[in-house]
Each structure stands twice: as structure tokens, then as C-alpha cells.
CSV table of C-alpha atoms in Angstrom, one decimal:
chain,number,residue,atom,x,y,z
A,719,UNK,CA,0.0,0.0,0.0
A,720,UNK,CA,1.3,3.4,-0.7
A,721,UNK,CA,1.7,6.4,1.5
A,722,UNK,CA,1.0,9.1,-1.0
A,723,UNK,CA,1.2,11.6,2.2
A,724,UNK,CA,4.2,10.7,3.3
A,725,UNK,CA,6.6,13.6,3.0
A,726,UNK,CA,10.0,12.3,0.6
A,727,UNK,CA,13.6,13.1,1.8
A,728,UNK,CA,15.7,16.2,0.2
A,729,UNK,CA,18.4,14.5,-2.0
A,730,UNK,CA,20.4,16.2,0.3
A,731,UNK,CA,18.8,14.2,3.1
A,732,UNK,CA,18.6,10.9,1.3
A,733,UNK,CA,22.5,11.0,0.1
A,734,UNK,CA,23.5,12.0,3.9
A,735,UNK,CA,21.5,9.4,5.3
A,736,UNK,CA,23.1,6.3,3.2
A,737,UNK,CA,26.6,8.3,4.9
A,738,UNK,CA,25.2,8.2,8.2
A,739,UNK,CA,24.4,3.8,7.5
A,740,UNK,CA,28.1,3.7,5.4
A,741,UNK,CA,29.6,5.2,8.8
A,742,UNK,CA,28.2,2.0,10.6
A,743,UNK,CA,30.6,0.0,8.5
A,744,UNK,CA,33.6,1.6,10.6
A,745,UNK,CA,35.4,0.2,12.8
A,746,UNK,CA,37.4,3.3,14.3
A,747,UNK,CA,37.5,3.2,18.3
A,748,UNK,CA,37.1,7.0,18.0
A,749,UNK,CA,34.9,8.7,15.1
A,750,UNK,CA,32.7,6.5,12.4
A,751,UNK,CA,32.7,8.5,9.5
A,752,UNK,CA,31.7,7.9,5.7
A,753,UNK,CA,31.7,9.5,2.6
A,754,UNK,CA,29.4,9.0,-0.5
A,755,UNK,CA,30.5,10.6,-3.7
A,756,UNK,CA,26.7,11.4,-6.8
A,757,UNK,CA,26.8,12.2,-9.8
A,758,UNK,CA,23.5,13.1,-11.6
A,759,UNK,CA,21.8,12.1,-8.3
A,760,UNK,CA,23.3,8.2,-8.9
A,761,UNK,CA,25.7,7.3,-6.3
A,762,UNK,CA,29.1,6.5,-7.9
A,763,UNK,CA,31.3,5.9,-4.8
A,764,UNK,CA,31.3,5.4,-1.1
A,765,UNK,CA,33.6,5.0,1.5
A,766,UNK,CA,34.4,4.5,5.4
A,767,UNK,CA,37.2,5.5,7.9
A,768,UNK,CA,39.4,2.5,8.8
A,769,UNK,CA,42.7,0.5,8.1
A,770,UNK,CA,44.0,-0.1,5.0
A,771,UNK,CA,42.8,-3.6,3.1
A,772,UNK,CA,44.6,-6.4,4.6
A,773,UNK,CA,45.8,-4.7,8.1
A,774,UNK,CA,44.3,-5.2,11.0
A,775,UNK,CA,41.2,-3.7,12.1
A,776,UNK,CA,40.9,-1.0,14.7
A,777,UNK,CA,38.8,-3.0,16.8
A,778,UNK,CA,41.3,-6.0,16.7
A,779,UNK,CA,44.0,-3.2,17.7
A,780,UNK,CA,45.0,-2.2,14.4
A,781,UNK,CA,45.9,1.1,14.8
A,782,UNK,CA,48.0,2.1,17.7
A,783,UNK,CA,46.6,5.6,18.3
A,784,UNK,CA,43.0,4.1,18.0
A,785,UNK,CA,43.7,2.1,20.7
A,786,UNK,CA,45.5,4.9,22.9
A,787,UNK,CA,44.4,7.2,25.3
A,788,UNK,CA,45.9,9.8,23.3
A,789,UNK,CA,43.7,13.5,23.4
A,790,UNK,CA,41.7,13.7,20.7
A,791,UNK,CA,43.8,15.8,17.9
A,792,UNK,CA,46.8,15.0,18.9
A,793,UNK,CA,49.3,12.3,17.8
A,794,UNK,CA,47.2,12.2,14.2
A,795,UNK,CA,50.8,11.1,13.0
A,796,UNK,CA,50.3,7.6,14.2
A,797,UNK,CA,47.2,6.9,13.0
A,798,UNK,CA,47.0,4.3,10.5
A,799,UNK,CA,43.5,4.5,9.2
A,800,UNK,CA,42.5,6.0,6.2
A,801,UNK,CA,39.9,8.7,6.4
A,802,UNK,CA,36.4,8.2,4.7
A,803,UNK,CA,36.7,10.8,1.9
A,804,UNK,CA,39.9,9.1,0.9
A,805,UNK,CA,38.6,5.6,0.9
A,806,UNK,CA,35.7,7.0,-1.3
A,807,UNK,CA,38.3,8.7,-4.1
A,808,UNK,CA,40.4,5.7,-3.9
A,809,UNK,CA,37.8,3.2,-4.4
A,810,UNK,CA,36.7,5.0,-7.5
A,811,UNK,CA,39.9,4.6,-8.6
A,812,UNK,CA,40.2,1.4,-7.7
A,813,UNK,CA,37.1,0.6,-9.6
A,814,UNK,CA,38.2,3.0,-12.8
A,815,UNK,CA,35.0,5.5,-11.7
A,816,UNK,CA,35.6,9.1,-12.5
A,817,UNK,CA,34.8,11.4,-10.1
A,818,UNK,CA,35.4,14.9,-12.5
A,819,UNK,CA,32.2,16.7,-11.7
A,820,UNK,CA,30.8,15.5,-8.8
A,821,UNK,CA,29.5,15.8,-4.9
A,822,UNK,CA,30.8,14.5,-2.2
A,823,UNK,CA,28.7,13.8,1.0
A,824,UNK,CA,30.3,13.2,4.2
A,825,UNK,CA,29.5,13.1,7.8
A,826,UNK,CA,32.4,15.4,8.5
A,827,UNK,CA,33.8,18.4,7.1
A,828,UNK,CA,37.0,17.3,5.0
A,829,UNK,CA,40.8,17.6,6.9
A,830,UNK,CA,43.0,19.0,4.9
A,831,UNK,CA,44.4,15.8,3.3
A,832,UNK,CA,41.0,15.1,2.1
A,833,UNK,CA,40.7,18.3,0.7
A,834,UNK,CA,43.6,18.2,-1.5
A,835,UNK,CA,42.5,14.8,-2.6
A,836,UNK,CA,38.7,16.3,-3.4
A,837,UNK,CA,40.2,19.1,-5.9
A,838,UNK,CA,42.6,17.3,-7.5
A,839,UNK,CA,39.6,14.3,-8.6
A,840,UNK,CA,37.7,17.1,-9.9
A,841,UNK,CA,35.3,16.8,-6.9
A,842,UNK,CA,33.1,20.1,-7.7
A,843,UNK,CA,30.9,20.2,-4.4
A,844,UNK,CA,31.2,18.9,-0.9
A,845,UNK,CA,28.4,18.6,1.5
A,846,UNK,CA,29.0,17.8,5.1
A,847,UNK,CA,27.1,17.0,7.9
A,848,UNK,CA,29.2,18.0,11.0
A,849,UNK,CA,32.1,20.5,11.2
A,850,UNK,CA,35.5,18.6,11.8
A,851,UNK,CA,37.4,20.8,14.8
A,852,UNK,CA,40.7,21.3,12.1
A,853,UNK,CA,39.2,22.0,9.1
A,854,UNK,CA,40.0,25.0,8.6
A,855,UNK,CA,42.5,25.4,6.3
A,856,UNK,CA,41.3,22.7,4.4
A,857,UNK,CA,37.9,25.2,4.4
A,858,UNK,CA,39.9,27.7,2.9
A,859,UNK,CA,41.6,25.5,0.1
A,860,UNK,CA,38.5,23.9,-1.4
A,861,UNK,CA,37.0,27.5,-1.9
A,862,UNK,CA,40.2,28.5,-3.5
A,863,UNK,CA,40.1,25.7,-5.6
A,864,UNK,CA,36.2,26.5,-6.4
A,865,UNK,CA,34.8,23.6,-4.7
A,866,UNK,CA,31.5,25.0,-3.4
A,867,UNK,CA,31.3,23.1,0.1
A,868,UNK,CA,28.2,23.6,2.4
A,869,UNK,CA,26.3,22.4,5.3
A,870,UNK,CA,23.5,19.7,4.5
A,871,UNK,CA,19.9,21.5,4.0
A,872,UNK,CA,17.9,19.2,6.3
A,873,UNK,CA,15.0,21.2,5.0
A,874,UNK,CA,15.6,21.4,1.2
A,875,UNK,CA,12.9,19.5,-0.8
């Protein structure tokens, strides 16, 4: 039976809310984050923080810093997991997917690794969920680049 009342998500709502599920997939001890990467509304590429193929999990003490105490923001040096954005580009890669011309949705505002990885794939829009603490002179790259980067609209149609 169909629910022809029942209000439909915002693109914007719908593509953040397949991140949100994506970010489940992590196993990070201290932040599940996930990035989905559209193209004419089709998604083309996803991806979730967390170790490298073939190396230990996180959660079966992977990655040394995950599995410290060490103060959040600090000691990012030893951290062995690749961040969600990343794993999206390189999956497209991986897959031969281009990603010249598209959006990127992801949980958390881009780092600054990210960000140089974004432009130079010809990522032309981010969208982001949650503001990352150290973002932001990765903030200020993308927009010199021309990426348009934005907050989601929860309340776009």
C-alpha cells in the first residue's frame, strides 16, 4: 500500500542518510565516518574511515593511536586509518570510476588531506554534515580551488 502523504527526503537528506548507515561499517575506536560521492543524483562511490585492506582492524588493535588514550587531535601522525573521503576517491579509482564533476557527501567536514584529494579528482561540491574541529584550512583550500562546500539542508525539498 502506498503512502502518498508521506513527505520524501531532500536529495540532500537521502544522500546524507546512506553516509550516516556507510559510517556503521567503521570500525574506528574514536569517530565512524563515511563519505558517498553522486553524480546526476546516482551514487558512484562510497567509502568509510578505517585500516588499510589487509591490516588489521581498529577493533582488533589495528591502529595504535586508536587504541590509545591519546587527546583527541593530537598524535594524528600515528594513525594508521584511512579517512572516509579518501577511501571514497580511492575506491573509484580502484574501480576505474571518475569522479570529475561530482559531490561529495560526508559526515564530517573534510581535513585537509582530504581536501587536497577532493580538488585534485575534480570533486566540484562537498556537502557535510558536522564540522571537523581542524578544518580550517582545508575550508579555505577547497573555496580556492572552487569547490562549493556547504552544510546539508535538512529542510531542502
Amino acid at each position: 500500500m502506498c503512502d502518498h502523504g508521506k513527505k520524501r527526503p531532500s536529495w540532500d537528506r537521502y544522500f546524507m542518510d546512506i553516509a550516516h548507515v556507510a559510517a556503521s561499517r567503521s570500525n574506528c575506536r574514536r569517530r565512524q565516518v563515511a563519505a558517498v560521492v553522486v553524480r546526476d543524483k546516482q551514487i558512484i562511490s562510497t567509502g568509510y574511515n578505517g585500516t588499510p585492506r589487509g591490516v588489521k582492524n581498529c577493533s582488533e588493535g589495528g591502529c595504535p593511536r586508536c587504541n590509545s588514550d591519546i587527546p583527541s587531535g593530537e598524535g594524528l601522525g600515528q594513525c594508521l586509518c584511512s579517512h572516509a573521503e579518501e577511501n571514497a576517491i580511492v575506491q573509484a579509482a580502484y574501480h576505474g570510476i571518475m569522479l570529475k564533476g561530482s559531490t561529495l557527501y560526508t559526515t564530517f567536514s573534510p581535513c585537509l588531506l582530504c581536501a587536497k584529494m577532493i580538488i585534485n579528482a575534480g570533486i566540484v561540491e562537498v556537502v557535510y554534515h558536522q564540522r571537523y574541529s581542524i578544518d580550517d584550512v582545508s575550508m579555505a583550500l577547497l573555496k580556492e580551488a572552487g569547490v562549493k562546500v556547504r552544510p546539508v539542508n535538512e529542510n531542502a525539498e
